XYZ file of C-alpha atoms in Angstrom:
147
model
C 48.754 -6.539 -7.680
C 46.266 -7.118 -4.895
C 43.954 -10.047 -5.490
C 42.278 -10.076 -2.062
C 41.812 -7.760 0.899
C 40.713 -8.782 4.374
C 38.290 -6.257 5.828
C 37.762 -6.117 9.584
C 34.587 -4.329 10.683
C 31.753 -4.293 13.161
C 28.929 -6.756 13.585
C 26.704 -3.721 14.216
C 26.070 -0.673 12.042
C 27.220 1.815 14.656
C 25.533 5.117 15.283
C 26.639 7.067 12.201
C 25.486 6.760 8.594
C 29.076 7.369 7.520
C 30.039 3.914 8.846
C 27.564 2.188 6.537
C 28.537 4.440 3.632
C 32.231 3.612 4.153
C 31.519 -0.139 4.179
C 29.347 -0.013 1.076
C 31.735 2.271 -0.794
C 34.707 0.053 -0.040
C 32.809 -3.037 -1.163
C 31.819 -1.468 -4.472
C 35.359 -0.238 -5.124
C 36.822 -3.668 -4.374
C 34.414 -5.374 -6.779
C 35.086 -2.819 -9.510
C 38.827 -3.466 -9.169
C 38.397 -7.242 -9.199
C 39.624 -7.608 -5.609
C 38.154 -10.466 -3.574
C 36.812 -9.623 -0.122
C 37.978 -11.812 2.763
C 36.022 -11.170 5.965
C 34.506 -12.784 9.035
C 31.549 -14.381 7.243
C 28.761 -12.688 9.178
C 25.334 -11.556 7.991
C 25.116 -8.736 10.511
C 26.091 -5.085 10.702
C 28.920 -3.625 8.673
C 30.160 -7.140 7.949
C 26.993 -7.853 5.986
C 27.031 -4.399 4.369
C 30.524 -4.727 2.919
C 29.904 -8.307 1.745
C 26.555 -7.472 0.142
C 28.002 -4.448 -1.652
C 30.835 -6.556 -3.127
C 28.369 -9.220 -4.260
C 25.889 -6.692 -5.686
C 28.696 -5.150 -7.744
C 29.640 -8.574 -9.150
C 32.627 -9.292 -6.919
C 33.764 -12.347 -4.993
C 33.525 -12.794 -1.228
C 35.218 -15.352 1.008
C 33.800 -15.573 4.516
C 35.650 -17.297 7.341
C 33.499 -18.156 10.341
C 33.774 -20.424 13.385
C 31.176 -23.165 13.809
C 30.022 -21.532 17.058
C 28.829 -18.470 15.117
C 27.070 -20.632 12.540
C 25.255 -22.250 15.456
C 24.075 -18.736 16.460
C 22.752 -18.254 12.904
C 24.956 -15.290 12.010
C 26.624 -16.797 8.916
C 26.079 -15.114 5.544
C 24.750 -17.888 3.302
C 24.960 -15.997 0.009
C 28.740 -15.771 -0.289
C 30.964 -16.973 -3.109
C 32.787 -19.153 -0.570
C 32.133 -19.728 3.142
C 34.882 -21.438 5.108
C 33.927 -22.940 8.465
C 36.651 -23.226 11.103
C 36.754 -24.517 14.659
C 37.861 -21.400 16.569
C 38.332 -17.646 16.427
C 42.091 -18.174 16.392
C 41.858 -20.459 13.366
C 39.565 -17.892 11.723
C 42.113 -15.107 12.124
C 44.971 -17.249 10.821
C 43.041 -18.332 7.728
C 41.959 -14.769 6.982
C 45.608 -13.669 7.123
C 46.617 -16.512 4.801
C 43.880 -15.689 2.271
C 44.458 -11.922 2.106
C 47.079 -9.812 0.365
C 46.308 -6.738 2.516
C 44.118 -5.640 5.440
C 41.686 -2.779 6.008
C 39.811 -1.969 9.206
C 36.486 -0.165 9.086
C 34.713 1.083 12.216
C 33.873 -1.633 14.710
C 34.178 -2.665 18.309
C 36.772 -4.426 20.403
C 36.908 -7.455 18.098
C 37.689 -5.279 15.086
C 40.337 -3.410 17.051
C 41.912 -6.636 18.322
C 42.018 -8.252 14.880
C 43.535 -5.215 13.216
C 46.097 -4.599 15.966
C 47.212 -8.223 15.801
C 47.748 -8.225 12.038
C 49.466 -4.813 12.157
C 51.753 -6.125 14.901
C 52.597 -9.146 12.750
C 53.595 -6.719 9.996
C 55.777 -4.761 12.424
C 57.422 -7.976 13.642
C 58.116 -9.094 10.090
C 55.834 -12.153 10.153
C 54.415 -10.929 6.825
C 54.870 -7.957 4.503
C 51.206 -7.256 3.788
C 49.828 -3.719 3.902
C 47.500 -2.675 6.734
C 45.266 0.392 6.706
C 42.329 2.097 8.369
C 39.389 3.279 6.250
C 37.741 6.158 7.992
C 36.655 9.721 7.644
C 36.464 12.491 10.187
C 33.125 11.327 11.531
C 34.477 7.808 12.154
C 37.128 8.932 14.608
C 35.972 8.731 18.202
C 37.915 9.665 21.303
C 38.680 6.469 23.233
C 37.413 8.122 26.433
C 34.008 8.620 24.807
C 33.909 5.048 23.568
C 34.588 3.208 26.846
C-alpha cells in the first residue's frame, strides 16, 4: 500500500486551467486515500496548489526545500512537515527516500529533470518505485512549441 507519493510540478500555474485542476484534483484524491504528499516545499504555482488541496482535504504534506529557496521566501509555512536541506541534490535524494511512488504534473525544466532522473533510477534498478505522469489531453504540448 502506498503511504506517500512525491509529486513533481511547476512553480508557476502555466497557461491552462487544466493544470491547476489536475494539481488540485490529485491533492484531494491523495488526502482522501490517506496518502502523504512529498513535494518541493514551495508556496508558488502548482506546487502550492497541490499542497494546499491536500491540506484542505485533511491530508499530510511533507515539503523538502533548500535553504537558498527559503532565503528567497518561497517556502510554504503551513505544511505538516517542512524539511530544510542544503542543496537541490540533497532535496531530490530526500524526496526519493520519503516517497513510495512518483507523479509528475505539468511544469518546466526542473519538473522534467526531476521526473526523468527518478524514472531513470527505476530503469537502472536503483529502486522499484512506480513513476507516472498525470496529464490530460490539454496538458500535452509539442516540445517544439515549448522551447
